[in-house]
Tab-separated table of C-alpha atoms and ligand atoms in Angstrom:
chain	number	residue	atom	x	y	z
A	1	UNK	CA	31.110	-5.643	-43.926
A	2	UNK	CA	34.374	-4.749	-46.216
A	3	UNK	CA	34.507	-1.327	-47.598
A	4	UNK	CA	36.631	0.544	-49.686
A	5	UNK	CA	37.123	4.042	-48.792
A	6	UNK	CA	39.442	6.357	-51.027
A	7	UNK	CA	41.106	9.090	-48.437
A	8	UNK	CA	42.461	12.202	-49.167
A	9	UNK	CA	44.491	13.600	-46.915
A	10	UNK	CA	45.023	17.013	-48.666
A	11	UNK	CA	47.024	20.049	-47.269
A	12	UNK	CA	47.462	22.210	-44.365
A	13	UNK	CA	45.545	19.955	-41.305
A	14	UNK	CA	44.434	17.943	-43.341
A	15	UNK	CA	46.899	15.017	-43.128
A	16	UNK	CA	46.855	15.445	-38.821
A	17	UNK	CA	43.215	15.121	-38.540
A	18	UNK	CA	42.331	11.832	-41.226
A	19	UNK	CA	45.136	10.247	-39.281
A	20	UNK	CA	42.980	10.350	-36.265
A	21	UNK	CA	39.588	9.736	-38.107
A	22	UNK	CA	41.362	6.648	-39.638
A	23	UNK	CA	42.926	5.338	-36.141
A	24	UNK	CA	38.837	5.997	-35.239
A	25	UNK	CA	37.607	4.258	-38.357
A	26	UNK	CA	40.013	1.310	-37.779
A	27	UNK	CA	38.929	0.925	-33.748
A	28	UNK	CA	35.661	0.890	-35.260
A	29	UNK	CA	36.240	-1.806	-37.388
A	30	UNK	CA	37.982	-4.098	-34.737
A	31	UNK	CA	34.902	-3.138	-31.963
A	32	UNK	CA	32.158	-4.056	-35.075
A	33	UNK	CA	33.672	-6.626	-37.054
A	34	UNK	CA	34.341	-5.203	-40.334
A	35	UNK	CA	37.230	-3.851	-42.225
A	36	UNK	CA	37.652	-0.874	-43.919
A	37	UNK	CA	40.206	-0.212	-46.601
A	38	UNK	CA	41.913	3.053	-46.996
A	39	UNK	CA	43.548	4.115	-50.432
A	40	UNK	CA	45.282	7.261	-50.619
A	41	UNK	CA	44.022	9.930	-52.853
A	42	UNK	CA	45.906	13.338	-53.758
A	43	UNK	CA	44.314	15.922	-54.026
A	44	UNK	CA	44.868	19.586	-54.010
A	45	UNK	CA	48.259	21.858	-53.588
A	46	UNK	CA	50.352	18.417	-52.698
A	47	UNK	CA	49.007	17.046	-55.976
A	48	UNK	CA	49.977	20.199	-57.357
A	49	UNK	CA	53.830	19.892	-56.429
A	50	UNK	CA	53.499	16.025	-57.526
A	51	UNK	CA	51.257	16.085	-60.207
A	52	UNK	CA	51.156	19.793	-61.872
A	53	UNK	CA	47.571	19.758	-61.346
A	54	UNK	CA	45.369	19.775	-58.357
A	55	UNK	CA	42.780	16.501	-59.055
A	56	UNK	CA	44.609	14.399	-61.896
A	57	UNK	CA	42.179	12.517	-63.629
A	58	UNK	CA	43.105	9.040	-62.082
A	59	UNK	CA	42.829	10.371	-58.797
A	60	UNK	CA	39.201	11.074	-59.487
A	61	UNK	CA	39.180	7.706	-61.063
A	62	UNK	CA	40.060	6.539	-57.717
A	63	UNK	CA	37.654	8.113	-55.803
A	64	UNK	CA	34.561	6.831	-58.381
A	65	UNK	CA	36.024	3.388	-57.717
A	66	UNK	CA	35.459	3.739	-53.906
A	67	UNK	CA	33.080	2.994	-51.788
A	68	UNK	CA	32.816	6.261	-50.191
A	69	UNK	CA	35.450	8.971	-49.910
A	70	UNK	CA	36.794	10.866	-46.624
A	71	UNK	CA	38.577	13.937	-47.385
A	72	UNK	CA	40.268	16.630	-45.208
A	73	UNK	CA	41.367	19.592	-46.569
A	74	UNK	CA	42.956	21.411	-49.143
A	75	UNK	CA	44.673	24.640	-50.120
A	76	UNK	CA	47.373	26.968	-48.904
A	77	UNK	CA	49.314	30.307	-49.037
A	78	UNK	CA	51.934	28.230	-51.262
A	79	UNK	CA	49.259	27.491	-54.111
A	80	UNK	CA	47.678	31.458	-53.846
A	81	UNK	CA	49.535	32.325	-57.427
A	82	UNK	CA	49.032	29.541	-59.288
A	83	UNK	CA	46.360	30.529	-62.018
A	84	UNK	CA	42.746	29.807	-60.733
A	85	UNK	CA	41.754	27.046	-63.305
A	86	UNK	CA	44.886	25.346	-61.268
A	87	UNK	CA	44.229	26.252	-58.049
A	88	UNK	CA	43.875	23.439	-54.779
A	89	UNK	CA	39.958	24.711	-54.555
A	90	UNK	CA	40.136	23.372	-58.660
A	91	UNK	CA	40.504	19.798	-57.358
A	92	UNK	CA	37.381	20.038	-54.690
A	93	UNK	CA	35.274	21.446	-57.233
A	94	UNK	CA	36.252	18.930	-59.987
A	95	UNK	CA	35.698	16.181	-57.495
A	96	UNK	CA	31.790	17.168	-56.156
A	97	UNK	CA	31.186	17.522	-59.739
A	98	UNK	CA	32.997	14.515	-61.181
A	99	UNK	CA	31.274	12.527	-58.254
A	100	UNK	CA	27.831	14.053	-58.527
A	101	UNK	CA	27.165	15.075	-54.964
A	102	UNK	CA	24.899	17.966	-55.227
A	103	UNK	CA	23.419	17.794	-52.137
A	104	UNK	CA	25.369	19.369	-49.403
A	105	UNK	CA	24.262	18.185	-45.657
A	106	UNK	CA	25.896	20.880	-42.883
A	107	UNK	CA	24.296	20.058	-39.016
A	108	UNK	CA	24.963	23.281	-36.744
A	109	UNK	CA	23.992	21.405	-33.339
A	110	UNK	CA	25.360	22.605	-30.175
A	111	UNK	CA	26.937	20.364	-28.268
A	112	UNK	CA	26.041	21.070	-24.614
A	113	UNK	CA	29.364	20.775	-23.464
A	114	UNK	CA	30.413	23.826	-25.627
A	115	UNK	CA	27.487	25.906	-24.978
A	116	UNK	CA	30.352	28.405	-23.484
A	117	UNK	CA	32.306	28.407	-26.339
A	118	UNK	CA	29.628	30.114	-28.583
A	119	UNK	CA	30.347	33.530	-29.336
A	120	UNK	CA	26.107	34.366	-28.520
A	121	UNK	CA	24.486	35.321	-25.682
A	122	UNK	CA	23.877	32.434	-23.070
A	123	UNK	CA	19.905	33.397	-23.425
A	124	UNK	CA	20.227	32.687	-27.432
A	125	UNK	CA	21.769	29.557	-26.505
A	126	UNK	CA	19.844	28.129	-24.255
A	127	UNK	CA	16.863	28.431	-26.944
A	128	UNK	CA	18.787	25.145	-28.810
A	129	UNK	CA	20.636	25.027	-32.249
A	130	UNK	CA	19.997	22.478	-34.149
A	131	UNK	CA	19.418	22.975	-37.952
A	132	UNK	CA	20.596	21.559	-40.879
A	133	UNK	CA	21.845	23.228	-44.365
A	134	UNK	CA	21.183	21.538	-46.888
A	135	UNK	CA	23.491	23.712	-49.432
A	136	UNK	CA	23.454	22.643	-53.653
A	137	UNK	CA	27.015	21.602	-54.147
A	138	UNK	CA	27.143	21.124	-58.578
A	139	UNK	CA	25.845	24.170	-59.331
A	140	UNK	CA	25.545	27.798	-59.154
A	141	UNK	CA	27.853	30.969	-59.805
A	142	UNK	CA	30.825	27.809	-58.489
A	143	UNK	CA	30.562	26.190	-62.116
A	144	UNK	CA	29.420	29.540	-64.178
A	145	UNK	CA	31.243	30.509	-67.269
A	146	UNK	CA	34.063	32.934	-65.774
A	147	UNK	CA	36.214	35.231	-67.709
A	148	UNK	CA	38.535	37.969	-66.619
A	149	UNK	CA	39.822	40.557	-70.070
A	150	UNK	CA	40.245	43.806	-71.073
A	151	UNK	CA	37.514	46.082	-71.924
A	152	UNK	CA	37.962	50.032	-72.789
A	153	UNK	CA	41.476	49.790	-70.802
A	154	UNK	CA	40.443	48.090	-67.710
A	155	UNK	CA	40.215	44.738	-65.903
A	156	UNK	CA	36.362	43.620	-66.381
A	157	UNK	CA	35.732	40.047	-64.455
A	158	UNK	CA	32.682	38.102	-64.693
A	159	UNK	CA	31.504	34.820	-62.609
A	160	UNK	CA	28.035	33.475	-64.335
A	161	UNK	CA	25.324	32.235	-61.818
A	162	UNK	CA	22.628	29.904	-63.780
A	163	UNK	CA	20.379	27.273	-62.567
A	164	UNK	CA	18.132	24.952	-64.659
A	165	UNK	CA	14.798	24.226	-63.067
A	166	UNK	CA	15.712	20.661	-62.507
A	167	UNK	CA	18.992	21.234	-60.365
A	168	UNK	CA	16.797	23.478	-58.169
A	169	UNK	CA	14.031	20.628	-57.768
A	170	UNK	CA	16.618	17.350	-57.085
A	171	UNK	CA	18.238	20.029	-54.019
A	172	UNK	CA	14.788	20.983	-53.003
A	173	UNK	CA	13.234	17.516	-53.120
A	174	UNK	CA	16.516	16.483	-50.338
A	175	UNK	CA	15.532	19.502	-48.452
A	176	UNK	CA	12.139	18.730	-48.165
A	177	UNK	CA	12.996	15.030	-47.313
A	178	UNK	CA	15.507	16.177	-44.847
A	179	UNK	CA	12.854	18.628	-42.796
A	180	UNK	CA	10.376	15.749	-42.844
A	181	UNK	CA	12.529	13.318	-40.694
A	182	UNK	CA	13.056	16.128	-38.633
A	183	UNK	CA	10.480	18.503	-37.295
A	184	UNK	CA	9.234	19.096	-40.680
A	185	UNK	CA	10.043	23.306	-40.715
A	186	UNK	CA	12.046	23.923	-44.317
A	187	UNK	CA	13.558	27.554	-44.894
A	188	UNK	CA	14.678	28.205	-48.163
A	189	UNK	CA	17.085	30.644	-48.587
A	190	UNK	CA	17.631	32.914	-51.571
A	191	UNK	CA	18.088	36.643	-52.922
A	192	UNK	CA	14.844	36.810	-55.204
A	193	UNK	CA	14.720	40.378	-54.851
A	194	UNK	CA	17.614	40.752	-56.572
A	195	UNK	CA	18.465	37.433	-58.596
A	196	UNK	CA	16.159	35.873	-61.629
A	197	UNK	CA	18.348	32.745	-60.499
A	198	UNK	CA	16.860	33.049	-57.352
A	199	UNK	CA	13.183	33.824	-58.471
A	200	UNK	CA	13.224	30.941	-59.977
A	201	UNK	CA	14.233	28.987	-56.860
A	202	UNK	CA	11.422	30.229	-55.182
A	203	UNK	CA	9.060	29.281	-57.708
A	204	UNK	CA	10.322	25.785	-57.928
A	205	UNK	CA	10.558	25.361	-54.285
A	206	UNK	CA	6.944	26.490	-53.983
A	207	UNK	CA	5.795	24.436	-56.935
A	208	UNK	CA	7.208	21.132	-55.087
A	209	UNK	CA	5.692	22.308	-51.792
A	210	UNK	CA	2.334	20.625	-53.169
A	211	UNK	CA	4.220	17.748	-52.711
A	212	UNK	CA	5.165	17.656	-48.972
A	213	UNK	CA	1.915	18.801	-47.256
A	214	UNK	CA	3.042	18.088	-44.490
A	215	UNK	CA	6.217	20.437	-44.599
A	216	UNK	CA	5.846	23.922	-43.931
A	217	UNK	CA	7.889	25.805	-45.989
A	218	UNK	CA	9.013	29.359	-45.858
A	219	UNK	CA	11.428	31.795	-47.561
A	220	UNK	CA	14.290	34.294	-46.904
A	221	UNK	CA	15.929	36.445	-48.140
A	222	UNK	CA	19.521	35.630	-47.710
A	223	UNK	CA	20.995	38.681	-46.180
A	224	UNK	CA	18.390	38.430	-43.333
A	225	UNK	CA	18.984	34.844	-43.097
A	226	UNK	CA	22.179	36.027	-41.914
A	227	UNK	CA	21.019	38.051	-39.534
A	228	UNK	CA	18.690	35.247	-38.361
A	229	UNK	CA	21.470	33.150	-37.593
A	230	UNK	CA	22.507	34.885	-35.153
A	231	UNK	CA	19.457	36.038	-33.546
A	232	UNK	CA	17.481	33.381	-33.214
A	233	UNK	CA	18.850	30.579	-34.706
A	234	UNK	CA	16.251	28.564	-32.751
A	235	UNK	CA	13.648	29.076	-35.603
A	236	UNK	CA	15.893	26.883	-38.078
A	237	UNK	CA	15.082	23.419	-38.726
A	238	UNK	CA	16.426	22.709	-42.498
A	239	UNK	CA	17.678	25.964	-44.401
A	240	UNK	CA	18.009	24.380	-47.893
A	241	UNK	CA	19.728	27.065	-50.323
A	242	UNK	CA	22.145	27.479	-53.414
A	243	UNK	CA	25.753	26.458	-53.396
A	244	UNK	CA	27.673	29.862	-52.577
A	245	UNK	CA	24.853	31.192	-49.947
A	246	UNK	CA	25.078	27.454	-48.651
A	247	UNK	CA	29.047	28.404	-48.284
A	248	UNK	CA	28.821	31.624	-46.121
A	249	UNK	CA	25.948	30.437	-44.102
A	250	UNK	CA	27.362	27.094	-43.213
A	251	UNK	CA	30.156	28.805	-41.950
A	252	UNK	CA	28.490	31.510	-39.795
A	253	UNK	CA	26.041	28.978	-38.685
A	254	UNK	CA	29.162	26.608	-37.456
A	255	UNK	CA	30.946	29.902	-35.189
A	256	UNK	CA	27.883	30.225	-33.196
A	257	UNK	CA	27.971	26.193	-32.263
A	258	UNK	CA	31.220	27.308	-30.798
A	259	UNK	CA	33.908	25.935	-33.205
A	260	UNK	CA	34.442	25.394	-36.852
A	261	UNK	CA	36.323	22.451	-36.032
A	262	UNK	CA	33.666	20.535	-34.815
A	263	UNK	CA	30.882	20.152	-37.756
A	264	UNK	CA	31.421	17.749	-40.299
A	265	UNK	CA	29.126	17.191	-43.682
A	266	UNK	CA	28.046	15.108	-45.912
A	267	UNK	CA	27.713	15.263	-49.693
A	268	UNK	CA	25.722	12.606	-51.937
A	269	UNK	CA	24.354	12.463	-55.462
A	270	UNK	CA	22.338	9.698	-56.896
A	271	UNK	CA	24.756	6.784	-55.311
A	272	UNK	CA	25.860	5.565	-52.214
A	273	UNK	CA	29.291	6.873	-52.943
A	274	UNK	CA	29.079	10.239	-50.555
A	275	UNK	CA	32.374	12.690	-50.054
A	276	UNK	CA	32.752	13.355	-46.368
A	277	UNK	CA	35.100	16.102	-44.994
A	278	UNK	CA	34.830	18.688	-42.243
A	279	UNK	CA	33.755	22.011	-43.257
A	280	UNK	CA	36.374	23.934	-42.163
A	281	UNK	CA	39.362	24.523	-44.225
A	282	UNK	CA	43.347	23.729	-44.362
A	283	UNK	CA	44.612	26.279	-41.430
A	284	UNK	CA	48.200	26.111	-42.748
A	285	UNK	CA	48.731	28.344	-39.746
A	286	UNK	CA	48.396	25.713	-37.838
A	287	UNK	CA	49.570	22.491	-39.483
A	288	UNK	CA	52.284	20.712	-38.919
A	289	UNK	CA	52.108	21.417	-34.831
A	290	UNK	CA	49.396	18.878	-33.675
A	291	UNK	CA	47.119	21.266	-32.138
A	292	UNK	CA	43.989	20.866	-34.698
A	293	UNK	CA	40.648	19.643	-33.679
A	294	UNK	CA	40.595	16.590	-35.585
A	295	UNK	CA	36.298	15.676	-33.809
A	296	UNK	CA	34.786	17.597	-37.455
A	297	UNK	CA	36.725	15.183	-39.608
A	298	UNK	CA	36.275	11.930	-37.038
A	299	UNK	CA	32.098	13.211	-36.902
A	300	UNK	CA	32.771	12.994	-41.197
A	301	UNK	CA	33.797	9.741	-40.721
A	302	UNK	CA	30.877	8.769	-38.503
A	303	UNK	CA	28.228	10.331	-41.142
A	304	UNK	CA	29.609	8.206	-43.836
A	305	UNK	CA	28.949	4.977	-41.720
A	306	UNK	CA	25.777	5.736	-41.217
A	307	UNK	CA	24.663	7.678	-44.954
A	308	UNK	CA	27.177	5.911	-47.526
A	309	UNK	CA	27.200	2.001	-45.329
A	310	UNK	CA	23.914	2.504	-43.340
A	311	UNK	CA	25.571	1.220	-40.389
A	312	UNK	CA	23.992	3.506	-37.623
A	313	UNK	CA	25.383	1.947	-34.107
A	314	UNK	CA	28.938	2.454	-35.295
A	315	UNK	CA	27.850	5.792	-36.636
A	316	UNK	CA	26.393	6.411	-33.485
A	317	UNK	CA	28.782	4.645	-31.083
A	318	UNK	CA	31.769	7.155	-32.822
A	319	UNK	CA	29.355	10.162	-31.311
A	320	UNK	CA	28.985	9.244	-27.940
A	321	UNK	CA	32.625	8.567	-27.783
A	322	UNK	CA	33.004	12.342	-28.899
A	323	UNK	CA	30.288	13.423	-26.385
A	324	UNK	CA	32.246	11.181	-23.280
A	325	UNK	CA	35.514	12.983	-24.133
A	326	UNK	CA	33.839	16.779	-24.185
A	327	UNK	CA	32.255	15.317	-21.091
A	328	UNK	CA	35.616	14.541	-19.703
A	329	UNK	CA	36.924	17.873	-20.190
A	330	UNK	CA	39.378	17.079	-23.078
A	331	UNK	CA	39.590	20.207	-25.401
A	332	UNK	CA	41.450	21.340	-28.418
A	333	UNK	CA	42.833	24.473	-28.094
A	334	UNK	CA	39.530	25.544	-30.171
A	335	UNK	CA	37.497	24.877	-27.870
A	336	UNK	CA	39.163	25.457	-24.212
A	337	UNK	CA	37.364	27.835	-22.540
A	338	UNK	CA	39.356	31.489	-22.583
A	339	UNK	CA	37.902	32.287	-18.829
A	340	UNK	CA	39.384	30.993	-15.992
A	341	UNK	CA	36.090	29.939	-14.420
A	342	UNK	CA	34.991	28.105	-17.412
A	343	UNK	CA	37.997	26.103	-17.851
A	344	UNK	CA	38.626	24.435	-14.948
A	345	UNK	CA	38.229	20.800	-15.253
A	346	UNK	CA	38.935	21.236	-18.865
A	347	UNK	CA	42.317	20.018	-20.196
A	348	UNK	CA	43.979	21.121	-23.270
A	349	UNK	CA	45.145	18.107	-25.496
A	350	UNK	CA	46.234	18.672	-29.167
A	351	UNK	CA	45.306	16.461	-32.205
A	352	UNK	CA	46.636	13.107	-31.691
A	353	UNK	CA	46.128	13.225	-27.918
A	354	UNK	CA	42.098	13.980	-28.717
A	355	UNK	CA	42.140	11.012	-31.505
A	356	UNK	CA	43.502	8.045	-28.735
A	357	UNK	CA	40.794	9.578	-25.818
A	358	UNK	CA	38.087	8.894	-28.831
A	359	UNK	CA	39.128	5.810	-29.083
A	360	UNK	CA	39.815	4.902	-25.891
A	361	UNK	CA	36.173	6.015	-25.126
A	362	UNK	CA	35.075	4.372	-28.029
A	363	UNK	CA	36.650	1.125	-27.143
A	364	UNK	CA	34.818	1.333	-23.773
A	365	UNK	CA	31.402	-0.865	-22.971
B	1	IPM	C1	33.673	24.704	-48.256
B	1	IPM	C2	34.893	25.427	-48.748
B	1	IPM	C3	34.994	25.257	-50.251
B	1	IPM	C4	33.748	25.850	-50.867
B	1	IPM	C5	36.262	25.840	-50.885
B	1	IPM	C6	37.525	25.271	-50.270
B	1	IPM	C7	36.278	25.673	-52.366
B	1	IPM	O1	34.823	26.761	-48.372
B	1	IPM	O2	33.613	23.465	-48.442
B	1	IPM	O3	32.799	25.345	-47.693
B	1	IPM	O4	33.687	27.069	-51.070
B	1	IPM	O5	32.825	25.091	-51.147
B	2	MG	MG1	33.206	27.243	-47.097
């Protein structure tokens, strides 16, 4: 198989960990046969610096052209004045939308191997996490009309939140799809005691529950969804809610797996074409000093084989290799146990070190 995957590379991390998921995308090309090729995309603040704005339009252009597109991360401290209709986020947002990905896939599975690393209790733990959010990505208070003037002699700032009926019903159709491959338990998530945006969601998700029989559905409230999380995330089997509760769940719902640095998404519209990035952010704190946890980027990769080129075994083969290394003890600072006890027959190995074990583990059998 020959694909052609646009890459964007991006700020902070982001250029340190898609080296690695390309060195793992390239391994898995040589292992399975195929070839991959890899044209550079820029995006966000470095496009900023080259290009004056953060997604120029043939950028985007390149990305439609692809066959599926791998992203790391963008923004920074350095782009934090720029006005907002300029900032690195701009490019992101301008990309999901110019791409058409509104549905947002976000696993939070434990790995075993981390089970220390989580910040809850061991007894929470051992119940299991493994949900899915399935967060809208196009839509939402992210693309409202904003404004920010003068009114009466002060600042007044307002950020629009609208959804059409359909928008709610294509995200709630994937949810519902999603929970029935799984164990068929779909949560949505919403604020309708509060919102008309979100009374509608409810409605809509209820209407389309006629649909999947065979699909129990509930609702939350997302404030206690929050809570939830944390207590007993073992109830969750696909959470499927609206693009900025999807954001501050997915994250809180990625601590308690252990790490940010370890989930990776998926984002697909109507095409084959997905966007695939990690969900955690640029760190400039730490870029530039190969100590970044490259596995939620190289897991990206491994999602678009199997979503965007349906080719499971090398989707699959890429997550055993990441289970063999936690196996082996290899850890990113991330993830290395903080207790004496825990750590021992851990090692600490920094980004490029944790890309070649990947491999090499990949390369194995
Ligand atoms: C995410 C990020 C983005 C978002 C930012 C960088 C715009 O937090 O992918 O979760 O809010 O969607
Ligand atoms: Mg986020």
């Amino acid at each position: 198989m020959h694909k052609n995957i646009a890459v964007i590379p991006g700020d902070g991390i982001g250029p340190e960990i898609i080296r690695q998921a390309l060195l793992v995308l390239s391994a898995v090309a040589e292992k399975f046969g195929h070839s991959f090729t890899f044209t550079e995309v820029d995006m966000g603040g470095c496009a900023i610096d080259k290009w004056g704005e953060p997604l120029p339009d043939a950028m985007l252009e390149k990305c439609l052209a692809s066959d599926s597109v791998l992203l790391g991360a963008v923004g920074g401290e350095k782009w934090n004045s720029v006005p907002g209709h300029l900032r690195p986020e701009k490019g992101l947002l301008k990309l999901r939308a110019g791409m058409g990905v509104y549905s947002n896939n976000r696993p939070a599975k434990i790995w075993p191997q981390l089970a220390s690393a989580s910040p809850l209790k061991a007894s929470i733990v051992a119940q299991g996490i493994d949900f899915i959010i399935v967060r809208e990505l196009i839509g939402g208070i992210y693309f409202g009309k904003r404004k920010t003037e003068t009114v009466a002699g002060e600042m007044v700032a307002v950020d629009e939140l609208t959804y059409t009926e359909s928008e709610i019903e294509r995200i709630g159709r994937i949810g519902f799809e999603t929970a029935r491959k799984r164990n068929k338990k779909l949560c949505s998530v919403e604020k309708s005691n509060v919102l008309d945006s979100s009374r509608l969601w409810k409605k809509v998700m209820h209407r389309l529950a006629e649909e999947y029989p065979d699909v129990a559905l509930s609702d939350m409230l997302v404030d206690n969804c929050a809570m939830q999380i944390v207590k007993n995330p073992a109830q969750f089997d696909v959470i499927v809610t609206e693009n900025m509760f999807g954001d501050i769940l997915s994250d809180e719902a990625s601590m308690i797996t252990g790490s940010i640095g370890m989930i990776p998404s998926s984002s697909l519209g109507h095409s084959t074409c997905g966007l695939y990035e990690p969900i955690h952010g640029s760190a400039p704190d730490i870029a530039g000093r190969d100590i970044a946890n490259p596995i939620g980027t190289v897991l990206s990769a491994a999602m678009m084989l199997r979503y965007s080129f349906n080719l499971e075994k090398e989707a699959e083969a890429i997550e055993q290799a990441v289970s063999k290394v936690l196996d082996r003890g290899f850890r990113t600072a991330d993830i290395m146990p903080q207790e004496q006890d825990e750590a021992e027959g851990c090692q600490l190995v920094g980004c490029s070190l944790m890309g070649e074990k990947i491999i090499e583990a990949l390369r194995e059998d």
